[in-house]
Every structure is written in structure tokens, then in C-alpha cells.
PDB file of C-alpha atoms and ligand atoms in Angstrom:
ATOM      1  CA  MET A   1     -12.592  12.542   9.799  1.00 73.00           C
ATOM      2  CA  SER A   2     -12.125  10.149   7.108  1.00 90.00           C
ATOM      3  CA  PHE A   3     -15.055   9.310   4.842  1.00 92.00           C
ATOM      4  CA  LEU A   4     -14.515   5.514   4.852  1.00 94.00           C
ATOM      5  CA  GLU A   5     -12.568   3.826   7.183  1.00 95.00           C
ATOM      6  CA  ILE A   6     -11.518   0.216   6.783  1.00 96.00           C
ATOM      7  CA  ARG A   7     -10.250  -1.165   9.919  1.00 96.00           C
ATOM      8  CA  GLU A   8      -8.514  -4.601  10.454  1.00 97.00           C
ATOM      9  CA  ILE A   9     -10.839  -6.403   7.980  1.00 97.00           C
ATOM     10  CA  SER A  10     -10.265 -10.225   7.574  1.00 97.00           C
ATOM     11  CA  HIS A  11     -12.650 -12.507   5.534  1.00 97.00           C
ATOM     12  CA  THR A  12     -12.781 -16.356   5.326  1.00 96.00           C
ATOM     13  CA  TYR A  13     -15.166 -18.149   3.166  1.00 95.00           C
ATOM     14  CA  PHE A  14     -15.978 -21.482   4.610  1.00 92.00           C
ATOM     15  CA  THR A  15     -17.416 -24.299   2.298  1.00 88.00           C
ATOM     16  CA  PRO A  16     -18.390 -27.790   3.639  1.00 87.00           C
ATOM     17  CA  GLN A  17     -15.108 -28.878   2.113  1.00 86.00           C
ATOM     18  CA  ASP A  18     -12.682 -26.269   3.027  1.00 91.00           C
ATOM     19  CA  ALA A  19     -11.914 -22.556   4.282  1.00 91.00           C
ATOM     20  CA  THR A  20     -10.416 -19.938   1.947  1.00 91.00           C
ATOM     21  CA  THR A  21      -9.164 -16.831   3.388  1.00 94.00           C
ATOM     22  CA  ALA A  22      -9.879 -14.081   1.138  1.00 95.00           C
ATOM     23  CA  LEU A  23      -8.564 -11.104   2.990  1.00 97.00           C
ATOM     24  CA  GLU A  24      -6.374 -10.494   5.878  1.00 96.00           C
ATOM     25  CA  ASP A  25      -5.874  -7.680   8.144  1.00 96.00           C
ATOM     26  CA  ILE A  26      -6.838  -4.879   5.813  1.00 97.00           C
ATOM     27  CA  SER A  27      -6.894  -1.479   7.007  1.00 97.00           C
ATOM     28  CA  PHE A  28      -6.818   1.968   5.301  1.00 97.00           C
ATOM     29  CA  ASP A  29      -8.713   5.314   5.090  1.00 96.00           C
ATOM     30  CA  VAL A  30     -10.637   7.155   2.246  1.00 96.00           C
ATOM     31  CA  LYS A  31     -10.973  10.890   2.232  1.00 96.00           C
ATOM     32  CA  GLU A  32     -14.150  12.491   1.127  1.00 94.00           C
ATOM     33  CA  GLY A  33     -14.082  13.109  -2.616  1.00 94.00           C
ATOM     34  CA  GLU A  34     -10.921  10.845  -2.963  1.00 96.00           C
ATOM     35  CA  PHE A  35     -10.971   8.299  -6.041  1.00 96.00           C
ATOM     36  CA  ILE A  36      -9.224   5.029  -4.889  1.00 97.00           C
ATOM     37  CA  SER A  37      -8.409   2.003  -6.852  1.00 97.00           C
ATOM     38  CA  PHE A  38      -8.006  -1.734  -5.801  1.00 97.00           C
ATOM     39  CA  LEU A  39      -5.723  -3.407  -8.154  1.00 95.00           C
ATOM     40  CA  GLY A  40      -3.917  -6.868  -7.680  1.00 92.00           C
ATOM     41  CA  PRO A  41      -3.947 -10.295  -9.149  1.00 90.00           C
ATOM     42  CA  SER A  42      -6.640 -12.247  -9.759  1.00 89.00           C
ATOM     43  CA  GLY A  43      -8.054 -13.789  -6.333  1.00 90.00           C
ATOM     44  CA  CYS A  44      -6.686 -11.065  -4.211  1.00 92.00           C
ATOM     45  CA  GLY A  45      -9.994 -10.160  -2.671  1.00 94.00           C
ATOM     46  CA  LYS A  46     -10.733  -6.802  -4.396  1.00 93.00           C
ATOM     47  CA  THR A  47     -14.419  -7.915  -5.182  1.00 92.00           C
ATOM     48  CA  THR A  48     -14.795  -9.487  -1.644  1.00 95.00           C
ATOM     49  CA  LEU A  49     -13.680  -5.954  -0.032  1.00 95.00           C
ATOM     50  CA  LEU A  50     -16.051  -4.036  -2.384  1.00 93.00           C
ATOM     51  CA  SER A  51     -18.868  -6.302  -1.342  1.00 91.00           C
ATOM     52  CA  ILE A  52     -18.187  -5.857   2.311  1.00 93.00           C
ATOM     53  CA  ILE A  53     -17.804  -2.091   1.943  1.00 92.00           C
ATOM     54  CA  ALA A  54     -21.331  -2.424   0.095  1.00 88.00           C
ATOM     55  CA  GLY A  55     -22.862  -4.198   3.294  1.00 86.00           C
ATOM     56  CA  LEU A  56     -23.624  -7.316   1.247  1.00 86.00           C
ATOM     57  CA  PHE A  57     -21.980  -9.435   3.656  1.00 88.00           C
ATOM     58  CA  LYS A  58     -20.242  -9.057   7.042  1.00 91.00           C
ATOM     59  CA  PRO A  59     -16.461  -9.845   7.367  1.00 95.00           C
ATOM     60  CA  THR A  60     -15.352 -12.611   9.570  1.00 96.00           C
ATOM     61  CA  ALA A  61     -13.257  -9.762  11.490  1.00 96.00           C
ATOM     62  CA  GLY A  62     -12.739  -5.885  11.402  1.00 96.00           C
ATOM     63  CA  GLU A  63     -15.193  -3.058  10.833  1.00 93.00           C
ATOM     64  CA  ILE A  64     -16.148  -0.685   8.229  1.00 92.00           C
ATOM     65  CA  LEU A  65     -17.018   3.125   9.091  1.00 91.00           C
ATOM     66  CA  ILE A  66     -18.711   5.239   6.756  1.00 90.00           C
ATOM     67  CA  GLN A  67     -18.593   9.043   7.746  1.00 88.00           C
ATOM     68  CA  GLY A  68     -17.817   7.678  11.440  1.00 88.00           C
ATOM     69  CA  GLN A  69     -20.805   5.460  11.602  1.00 85.00           C
ATOM     70  CA  PRO A  70     -20.858   1.444  11.499  1.00 83.00           C
ATOM     71  CA  GLN A  71     -21.511   0.668   7.664  1.00 72.00           C
ATOM     72  CA  LYS A  72     -24.741  -1.308   8.004  1.00 66.00           C
ATOM     73  CA  SER A  73     -26.744   1.699   9.006  1.00 54.00           C
ATOM     74  CA  LYS A  74     -25.339   3.533   5.866  1.00 53.00           C
ATOM     75  CA  LYS A  75     -26.385   1.208   2.980  1.00 56.00           C
ATOM     76  CA  GLN A  76     -28.395   3.789   1.170  1.00 63.00           C
ATOM     77  CA  ILE A  77     -25.343   6.067   0.634  1.00 79.00           C
ATOM     78  CA  THR A  78     -23.826   3.782  -1.753  1.00 86.00           C
ATOM     79  CA  GLY A  79     -24.450   3.476  -5.363  1.00 88.00           C
ATOM     80  CA  TYR A  80     -22.945   0.931  -7.830  1.00 86.00           C
ATOM     81  CA  MET A  81     -21.844   0.685 -11.378  1.00 84.00           C
ATOM     82  CA  LEU A  82     -20.881  -2.916 -12.333  1.00 85.00           C
ATOM     83  CA  GLN A  83     -19.420  -4.645 -15.454  1.00 83.00           C
ATOM     84  CA  GLN A  84     -23.024  -5.183 -16.538  1.00 85.00           C
ATOM     85  CA  ASP A  85     -25.444  -2.224 -16.640  1.00 86.00           C
ATOM     86  CA  TYR A  86     -28.407  -4.376 -15.320  1.00 88.00           C
ATOM     87  CA  LEU A  87     -30.959  -1.988 -16.994  1.00 93.00           C
ATOM     88  CA  PHE A  88     -34.432  -3.386 -17.266  1.00 94.00           C
ATOM     89  CA  PRO A  89     -34.652  -4.362 -20.970  1.00 95.00           C
ATOM     90  CA  TRP A  90     -38.503  -3.749 -21.006  1.00 96.00           C
ATOM     91  CA  LYS A  91     -38.283  -0.288 -19.593  1.00 96.00           C
ATOM     92  CA  THR A  92     -37.370   2.709 -21.569  1.00 96.00           C
ATOM     93  CA  ILE A  93     -34.043   4.760 -20.587  1.00 96.00           C
ATOM     94  CA  GLU A  94     -35.970   7.492 -18.753  1.00 96.00           C
ATOM     95  CA  GLU A  95     -37.961   5.068 -16.660  1.00 96.00           C
ATOM     96  CA  ASN A  96     -34.636   2.846 -15.961  1.00 96.00           C
ATOM     97  CA  ILE A  97     -32.842   6.178 -14.841  1.00 95.00           C
ATOM     98  CA  LEU A  98     -35.839   7.304 -12.517  1.00 96.00           C
ATOM     99  CA  LEU A  99     -36.513   3.939 -11.142  1.00 93.00           C
ATOM    100  CA  GLY A 100     -34.249   4.557  -7.877  1.00 89.00           C
ATOM    101  CA  LEU A 101     -35.738   7.724  -7.148  1.00 91.00           C
ATOM    102  CA  LYS A 102     -39.354   6.068  -7.567  1.00 91.00           C
ATOM    103  CA  ILE A 103     -38.453   3.234  -5.428  1.00 88.00           C
ATOM    104  CA  LEU A 104     -37.147   5.392  -2.629  1.00 87.00           C
ATOM    105  CA  LYS A 105     -40.406   7.763  -2.899  1.00 89.00           C
ATOM    106  CA  GLN A 106     -38.108  10.685  -3.834  1.00 89.00           C
ATOM    107  CA  LEU A 107     -39.291  11.476  -7.325  1.00 93.00           C
ATOM    108  CA  THR A 108     -40.081  14.902  -7.480  1.00 94.00           C
ATOM    109  CA  ALA A 109     -40.342  17.166 -10.662  1.00 95.00           C
ATOM    110  CA  LYS A 110     -37.237  19.024  -9.695  1.00 94.00           C
ATOM    111  CA  LYS A 111     -35.463  15.527  -9.404  1.00 93.00           C
ATOM    112  CA  GLN A 112     -36.905  14.397 -12.572  1.00 95.00           C
ATOM    113  CA  GLN A 113     -35.420  17.224 -14.218  1.00 95.00           C
ATOM    114  CA  GLN A 114     -32.169  17.199 -13.011  1.00 93.00           C
ATOM    115  CA  THR A 115     -31.802  13.544 -13.774  1.00 94.00           C
ATOM    116  CA  ILE A 116     -32.912  14.217 -17.441  1.00 95.00           C
ATOM    117  CA  LYS A 117     -30.522  17.095 -17.670  1.00 92.00           C
ATOM    118  CA  LEU A 118     -27.594  14.612 -16.350  1.00 91.00           C
ATOM    119  CA  LEU A 119     -28.527  12.333 -19.245  1.00 93.00           C
ATOM    120  CA  HIS A 120     -28.285  15.002 -21.633  1.00 92.00           C
ATOM    121  CA  ASP A 121     -25.180  16.258 -20.126  1.00 88.00           C
ATOM    122  CA  ILE A 122     -23.330  13.087 -20.702  1.00 86.00           C
ATOM    123  CA  GLY A 123     -24.145  13.151 -24.371  1.00 88.00           C
ATOM    124  CA  LEU A 124     -27.595  10.857 -24.310  1.00 91.00           C
ATOM    125  CA  LYS A 125     -30.118  13.564 -25.581  1.00 93.00           C
ATOM    126  CA  GLY A 126     -32.858  12.100 -27.364  1.00 94.00           C
ATOM    127  CA  VAL A 127     -32.824   8.428 -25.902  1.00 95.00           C
ATOM    128  CA  GLU A 128     -35.386   8.927 -23.311  1.00 95.00           C
ATOM    129  CA  LYS A 129     -37.885   6.743 -24.873  1.00 96.00           C
ATOM    130  CA  GLN A 130     -35.784   4.323 -26.312  1.00 96.00           C
ATOM    131  CA  LEU A 131     -35.009   0.793 -25.079  1.00 96.00           C
ATOM    132  CA  PRO A 132     -31.679  -0.288 -23.489  1.00 95.00           C
ATOM    133  CA  SER A 133     -31.507  -2.820 -26.343  1.00 95.00           C
ATOM    134  CA  GLN A 134     -31.393   0.067 -28.841  1.00 96.00           C
ATOM    135  CA  LEU A 135     -28.251   1.656 -27.392  1.00 95.00           C
ATOM    136  CA  SER A 136     -24.565   0.702 -27.713  1.00 91.00           C
ATOM    137  CA  GLY A 137     -22.790  -0.773 -24.558  1.00 89.00           C
ATOM    138  CA  GLY A 138     -21.076   2.570 -23.806  1.00 88.00           C
ATOM    139  CA  MET A 139     -24.609   4.261 -24.193  1.00 92.00           C
ATOM    140  CA  ARG A 140     -25.939   1.753 -21.969  1.00 92.00           C
ATOM    141  CA  GLN A 141     -23.059   2.282 -19.363  1.00 89.00           C
ATOM    142  CA  ARG A 142     -23.485   5.979 -19.340  1.00 90.00           C
ATOM    143  CA  ALA A 143     -27.337   5.650 -18.752  1.00 93.00           C
ATOM    144  CA  ALA A 144     -26.619   3.153 -15.704  1.00 92.00           C
ATOM    145  CA  LEU A 145     -24.178   6.016 -14.417  1.00 90.00           C
ATOM    146  CA  VAL A 146     -27.146   8.259 -14.690  1.00 92.00           C
ATOM    147  CA  ARG A 147     -29.318   5.970 -12.656  1.00 93.00           C
ATOM    148  CA  THR A 148     -26.549   5.563 -10.124  1.00 90.00           C
ATOM    149  CA  LEU A 149     -26.273   9.505  -9.483  1.00 90.00           C
ATOM    150  CA  ALA A 150     -29.937  10.166  -9.638  1.00 91.00           C
ATOM    151  CA  VAL A 151     -30.416   8.979  -6.068  1.00 90.00           C
ATOM    152  CA  ASP A 152     -27.273  11.227  -5.028  1.00 88.00           C
ATOM    153  CA  PRO A 153     -25.128   8.358  -3.489  1.00 90.00           C
ATOM    154  CA  LYS A 154     -22.078   9.937  -1.518  1.00 88.00           C
ATOM    155  CA  LEU A 155     -19.901   6.742  -2.160  1.00 92.00           C
ATOM    156  CA  LEU A 156     -19.729   5.149  -5.525  1.00 93.00           C
ATOM    157  CA  LEU A 157     -18.407   1.519  -5.959  1.00 94.00           C
ATOM    158  CA  LEU A 158     -17.249   0.789  -9.215  1.00 93.00           C
ATOM    159  CA  ASP A 159     -16.559  -2.944 -10.136  1.00 92.00           C
ATOM    160  CA  GLU A 160     -14.796  -3.221 -13.573  1.00 91.00           C
ATOM    161  CA  PRO A 161     -17.397  -1.015 -15.081  1.00 88.00           C
ATOM    162  CA  PHE A 162     -15.259  -0.508 -18.260  1.00 87.00           C
ATOM    163  CA  SER A 163     -14.097  -4.227 -18.555  1.00 86.00           C
ATOM    164  CA  ALA A 164     -16.918  -5.115 -21.344  1.00 83.00           C
ATOM    165  CA  LEU A 165     -16.214  -2.281 -23.675  1.00 83.00           C
ATOM    166  CA  ASP A 166     -13.887  -1.898 -26.672  1.00 86.00           C
ATOM    167  CA  PHE A 167     -10.904   0.039 -26.169  1.00 89.00           C
ATOM    168  CA  GLN A 168     -11.879   3.490 -27.553  1.00 88.00           C
ATOM    169  CA  THR A 169     -15.359   3.424 -25.555  1.00 85.00           C
ATOM    170  CA  LYS A 170     -13.434   2.371 -22.430  1.00 88.00           C
ATOM    171  CA  LEU A 171     -11.273   5.607 -22.679  1.00 91.00           C
ATOM    172  CA  LYS A 172     -13.988   8.061 -23.230  1.00 88.00           C
ATOM    173  CA  LEU A 173     -15.991   6.343 -20.605  1.00 87.00           C
ATOM    174  CA  GLU A 174     -13.186   6.711 -18.033  1.00 91.00           C
ATOM    175  CA  ASP A 175     -12.969  10.209 -18.866  1.00 91.00           C
ATOM    176  CA  LEU A 176     -16.703  10.940 -18.691  1.00 88.00           C
ATOM    177  CA  VAL A 177     -17.090   8.831 -15.271  1.00 89.00           C
ATOM    178  CA  PHE A 178     -14.144  10.735 -13.837  1.00 92.00           C
ATOM    179  CA  GLN A 179     -15.112  14.085 -14.790  1.00 90.00           C
ATOM    180  CA  THR A 180     -18.760  13.369 -13.733  1.00 89.00           C
ATOM    181  CA  LEU A 181     -17.803  12.215 -10.379  1.00 90.00           C
ATOM    182  CA  LYS A 182     -15.184  14.662  -9.543  1.00 92.00           C
ATOM    183  CA  SER A 183     -17.874  17.607 -10.537  1.00 90.00           C
ATOM    184  CA  PHE A 184     -20.431  16.153  -8.023  1.00 89.00           C
ATOM    185  CA  GLY A 185     -17.617  15.723  -5.513  1.00 92.00           C
ATOM    186  CA  LYS A 186     -18.154  11.891  -4.947  1.00 93.00           C
ATOM    187  CA  THR A 187     -16.042   9.500  -3.179  1.00 95.00           C
ATOM    188  CA  ALA A 188     -15.297   6.383  -5.380  1.00 96.00           C
ATOM    189  CA  VAL A 189     -13.680   2.915  -4.913  1.00 96.00           C
ATOM    190  CA  LEU A 190     -12.779   1.393  -8.450  1.00 96.00           C
ATOM    191  CA  VAL A 191     -12.148  -2.257  -8.620  1.00 95.00           C
ATOM    192  CA  THR A 192      -9.843  -3.038 -11.619  1.00 94.00           C
ATOM    193  CA  HIS A 193      -7.448  -5.448 -13.488  1.00 90.00           C
ATOM    194  CA  ASP A 194      -6.061  -2.707 -15.504  1.00 93.00           C
ATOM    195  CA  ILE A 195      -2.991  -0.881 -14.181  1.00 95.00           C
ATOM    196  CA  GLY A 196      -3.389   1.992 -16.703  1.00 95.00           C
ATOM    197  CA  GLU A 197      -6.922   2.759 -15.651  1.00 95.00           C
ATOM    198  CA  ALA A 198      -6.004   2.642 -12.062  1.00 96.00           C
ATOM    199  CA  ILE A 199      -3.008   5.154 -12.737  1.00 97.00           C
ATOM    200  CA  ALA A 200      -5.239   7.486 -14.984  1.00 96.00           C
ATOM    201  CA  MET A 201      -8.349   7.854 -12.799  1.00 96.00           C
ATOM    202  CA  SER A 202      -7.009   7.533  -9.189  1.00 96.00           C
ATOM    203  CA  ASP A 203      -5.894   9.584  -6.497  1.00 96.00           C
ATOM    204  CA  ARG A 204      -4.344   6.556  -4.798  1.00 97.00           C
ATOM    205  CA  ILE A 205      -3.978   2.689  -5.690  1.00 97.00           C
ATOM    206  CA  ILE A 206      -4.232   0.078  -3.269  1.00 97.00           C
ATOM    207  CA  LEU A 207      -2.316  -2.991  -4.581  1.00 96.00           C
ATOM    208  CA  PHE A 208      -3.242  -6.076  -3.151  1.00 95.00           C
ATOM    209  CA  SER A 209      -1.391  -9.504  -3.295  1.00 93.00           C
ATOM    210  CA  ALA A 210      -3.070 -12.678  -3.063  1.00 90.00           C
ATOM    211  CA  ASN A 211      -3.378 -15.970  -1.164  1.00 89.00           C
ATOM    212  CA  PRO A 212      -4.499 -14.617   1.176  1.00 90.00           C
ATOM    213  CA  GLY A 213      -5.318 -10.841  -0.062  1.00 93.00           C
ATOM    214  CA  ARG A 214      -3.132  -8.275   1.831  1.00 95.00           C
ATOM    215  CA  ILE A 215      -2.244  -4.765   1.124  1.00 96.00           C
ATOM    216  CA  HIS A 216       1.122  -5.088  -0.470  1.00 94.00           C
ATOM    217  CA  GLN A 217       1.579  -1.109  -1.279  1.00 94.00           C
ATOM    218  CA  ILE A 218      -0.476   1.957  -1.112  1.00 96.00           C
ATOM    219  CA  LEU A 219       0.746   4.421  -3.910  1.00 96.00           C
ATOM    220  CA  ASN A 220      -0.160   7.932  -4.082  1.00 95.00           C
ATOM    221  CA  VAL A 221      -0.447   9.107  -7.650  1.00 96.00           C
ATOM    222  CA  PRO A 222       1.634  12.366  -8.433  1.00 95.00           C
ATOM    223  CA  ASP A 223      -0.264  15.599  -8.299  1.00 95.00           C
ATOM    224  CA  GLU A 224       1.005  15.880 -11.788  1.00 94.00           C
ATOM    225  CA  LEU A 225      -1.200  13.231 -13.052  1.00 94.00           C
ATOM    226  CA  ARG A 226      -3.846  13.802 -10.581  1.00 92.00           C
ATOM    227  CA  SER A 227      -4.667  17.310 -12.068  1.00 91.00           C
ATOM    228  CA  LEU A 228      -5.384  15.772 -15.632  1.00 94.00           C
ATOM    229  CA  ASN A 229      -8.255  13.919 -16.878  1.00 93.00           C
ATOM    230  CA  PRO A 230      -7.702  10.145 -17.353  1.00 94.00           C
ATOM    231  CA  PHE A 231      -6.883  10.561 -21.225  1.00 93.00           C
ATOM    232  CA  GLU A 232      -4.435  13.272 -20.925  1.00 94.00           C
ATOM    233  CA  ALA A 233      -2.756  11.411 -17.773  1.00 95.00           C
ATOM    234  CA  ARG A 234      -2.074   8.473 -20.251  1.00 95.00           C
ATOM    235  CA  ASN A 235       0.080  10.644 -22.304  1.00 94.00           C
ATOM    236  CA  HIS A 236       2.248  12.175 -19.424  1.00 95.00           C
ATOM    237  CA  PRO A 237       5.805  10.766 -18.956  1.00 94.00           C
ATOM    238  CA  LEU A 238       4.991   9.951 -15.273  1.00 95.00           C
ATOM    239  CA  TYR A 239       2.145   7.517 -16.285  1.00 96.00           C
ATOM    240  CA  SER A 240       4.614   5.376 -18.022  1.00 96.00           C
ATOM    241  CA  GLN A 241       7.011   5.346 -14.936  1.00 95.00           C
ATOM    242  CA  LEU A 242       4.325   4.349 -12.709  1.00 96.00           C
ATOM    243  CA  PHE A 243       2.993   1.748 -15.017  1.00 96.00           C
ATOM    244  CA  GLN A 244       6.436   0.190 -15.013  1.00 95.00           C
ATOM    245  CA  GLN A 245       6.788   0.410 -11.454  1.00 94.00           C
ATOM    246  CA  LEU A 246       3.442  -1.357 -10.832  1.00 94.00           C
ATOM    247  CA  TRP A 247       4.275  -3.917 -13.710  1.00 93.00           C
ATOM    248  CA  LYS A 248       7.500  -4.867 -11.752  1.00 92.00           C
ATOM    249  CA  GLU A 249       5.272  -5.537  -8.538  1.00 89.00           C
ATOM    250  CA  PHE A 250       2.954  -7.731 -10.763  1.00 86.00           C
ATOM    251  CA  GLU A 251       6.028  -9.604 -11.925  1.00 85.00           C
ATOM    252  CA  LYS A 252       7.150 -10.141  -8.229  1.00 83.00           C
ATOM    253  CA  PHE A 253       3.559 -11.865  -7.700  1.00 81.00           C
ATOM    254  CA  GLU A 254       4.011 -14.258 -10.641  1.00 73.00           C
ATOM    255  CA  THR A 255       7.603 -15.349  -9.361  1.00 62.00           C
ATOM    256  CA  GLN A 256       5.987 -15.759  -5.680  1.00 60.00           C
ATOM    257  CA  ASN A 257       3.460 -17.941  -7.402  1.00 55.00           C
ATOM    258  CA  GLU A 258       0.852 -15.674  -6.091  1.00 45.00           C
ATOM    259  CA  TYR A 259      -0.600 -14.799  -9.538  1.00 43.00           C
TER     260      TYR A 259
HETATM  261  N1  ATP B   1     -18.402 -17.056  -2.424  1.00 96.86           N
HETATM  262  C1  ATP B   1     -17.337 -17.748  -2.303  1.00 96.86           C
HETATM  263  N2  ATP B   1     -16.978 -18.884  -1.680  1.00 96.86           N
HETATM  264  C2  ATP B   1     -15.806 -19.268  -1.563  1.00 96.86           C
HETATM  265  N3  ATP B   1     -14.621 -18.749  -1.979  1.00 96.86           N
HETATM  266  C3  ATP B   1     -14.709 -17.657  -2.549  1.00 96.86           C
HETATM  267  C4  ATP B   1     -15.941 -16.928  -2.524  1.00 96.86           C
HETATM  268  N4  ATP B   1     -15.931 -15.952  -3.232  1.00 96.86           N
HETATM  269  C5  ATP B   1     -14.693 -15.643  -3.524  1.00 96.86           C
HETATM  270  N5  ATP B   1     -13.883 -16.776  -3.274  1.00 96.86           N
HETATM  271  C6  ATP B   1     -12.529 -16.910  -3.120  1.00 96.86           C
HETATM  272  O1  ATP B   1     -12.034 -15.775  -2.374  1.00 96.86           O
HETATM  273  C7  ATP B   1     -10.585 -15.288  -2.850  1.00 96.86           C
HETATM  274  C8  ATP B   1     -10.847 -13.841  -3.122  1.00 96.86           C
HETATM  275  O2  ATP B   1     -12.007 -13.706  -4.440  1.00 96.86           O
HETATM  276  P1  ATP B   1     -12.411 -12.358  -5.208  1.00 96.86           P
HETATM  277  O3  ATP B   1     -13.446 -12.908  -6.198  1.00 96.86           O
HETATM  278  O4  ATP B   1     -12.654 -11.416  -3.923  1.00 96.86           O
HETATM  279  O5  ATP B   1     -10.876 -11.764  -5.750  1.00 96.86           O
HETATM  280  P2  ATP B   1     -10.751 -10.737  -6.890  1.00 96.86           P
HETATM  281  O6  ATP B   1      -9.462 -10.134  -6.453  1.00 96.86           O
HETATM  282  O7  ATP B   1     -11.892  -9.936  -6.980  1.00 96.86           O
HETATM  283  O8  ATP B   1     -10.537 -11.789  -8.172  1.00 96.86           O
HETATM  284  P3  ATP B   1     -10.899 -11.458  -9.616  1.00 96.86           P
HETATM  285  O9  ATP B   1      -9.672 -10.346  -9.900  1.00 96.86           O
HETATM  286  O10 ATP B   1     -10.378 -12.828 -10.388  1.00 96.86           O
HETATM  287  O11 ATP B   1     -12.153 -11.056  -9.979  1.00 96.86           O
HETATM  288  C9  ATP B   1     -10.505 -16.064  -4.084  1.00 96.86           C
HETATM  289  O12 ATP B   1      -9.571 -17.209  -3.607  1.00 96.86           O
HETATM  290  C10 ATP B   1     -11.909 -16.867  -4.384  1.00 96.86           C
HETATM  291  O13 ATP B   1     -11.811 -18.159  -4.838  1.00 96.86           O
END
């Protein structure tokens, strides 16, 4: 059984003035432990689909199944990592990363210990009593990842979590997030504008076209790249090949005025 099933999803936004069809007839499955990227031109509906998967609103048509169940009954199994870290500025890093467990009334001594260990494992030892403002952007995103993983979500929804970071930090964090999610066996969906990031991190790439958002192509990333971490993958000859292939598809969108 697939972990996530997207079944014939269409979505139209209605405003008093007009109607915009953001997604049309989207169907695909995601296996447990798989890392999927949504890639495509601006306005092709990537964020709309991620929000529907998160259960933030219902699509106009179609359904989402998570572990074979309608998505609405499974809200708590999804965790998020967004462009902004959304750490509470007045709380210490330790308070921030334990907050989800506290809210869910799952904060045991063991879970606290495991969460602090994860903070240390991803290179943030000694920042427990600091405020988010005392940390760099990359450090805050790492703390945000720990906060997300603390409540043990089965599905991670990543909406451009690296796009506000400088290039070196972004590459390091891609590696760290990739390795952490793989080591916990998490299923992940990443929304990105970055062709290289999609190739380096994913098992499969769902390429969307716009107006309305449709699946243009689904690409399986070759095993030779999938067995590497993102930084190594960027240096493999197959990476350039796939990059050029995807770049050509983006050029087609431009000539079709879909970009
Ligand atoms: N709340 C809304 N009301 C009306 N139209 C919307 C709303 N949100 C998104 N849209 C429209 O739906 C389409 C898809 O938007 P969406 O943000 O999902 O695309 P995207 O691929 O994530 O874009 P980007 O890459 O620029 O972030 C666009 O035409 C957008 O203008």
C-alpha cells in the first residue's frame, strides 16, 4: 500500500471577481520513506497541493489518502518545515523544540532526552538556553527541524525551507535534512524552485506545468544519484545530465507562455 495517495485532485480558487484553477486532475502515489519534490514554474500550484496534503483546506475535487485513510483523520501525522523558522522569539531554543510535545501532552523525560540529543546530533550543542535571535539563519532552521521531528510526524512537508539561506548554508542544510530524514525513515514532500536541489535530494521529481497546474512529467532520479548524499550527488555526471533535461522542460514552459 502507498503511504500517500493523491487521487484526481483539482482545485479552483473563487473570488468575487473571478475563478482561478490552480490544479487540474493531479494523481500520484508516494511510497513510505520516499522523498518527492514538486518542481515547476511560478503559479503551477505547488504550494496549493502541499496545503491540501496538509489538510489546510479541501480541494474542489478529488481526495487524499494517508496510509489508506482519508487525510482529514490523519492531520497529526504531518510535520512542516517552511521558509521561515517560526520559532517563538521569546522562548529559548530548548523551550521551542519541546513545545510541540508539551502541547500534545507527550512530554516525558525520555522524549525530552531524545529531543535534546537530536539537537546535539545536528550540531547545536550548547544553544539550549539561547534565544532564536542569538542564532544564525541556518542554526534556526536546524532548531526548527528538531522541533518538527520531536513529535515524530510520519510525513514531512517541506515548503522551500532552504530558500532564505545563503548558498553554502543551503548546501550544508540540504545534506543534514536529507540524512536526518533518511535515518528516521521519514516520507517527505519538498516544494522547491531549485532544479538542482530537487535532483540532489529526491527519489522522484513531480514536474508541474502552469495555468492550470498539471503534472507535466514524473522523473525517477537514477539509483546512482539516490545512493549519494545531496552534496555528492551535485558532483556526479548524471546530475548535470538531469539538470539539462529539466532545464529544457522549463524552456518549453517559457515558449508556451506558461512561465
Ligand atoms: N488564496 C488564493 N486565492 C486566489 N488565487 C490563489 C490563491 N492562492 C493561490 N492562488 C492562485 O493559484 C495558482 C497556484 O498558486 P500556488 O501558490 O499554489 O503556486 P506555486 O506553484 O506554489 O507558486 P510559487 O512557485 O510562485 O510559490 C496561482 O495562479 C495563484 O495566483
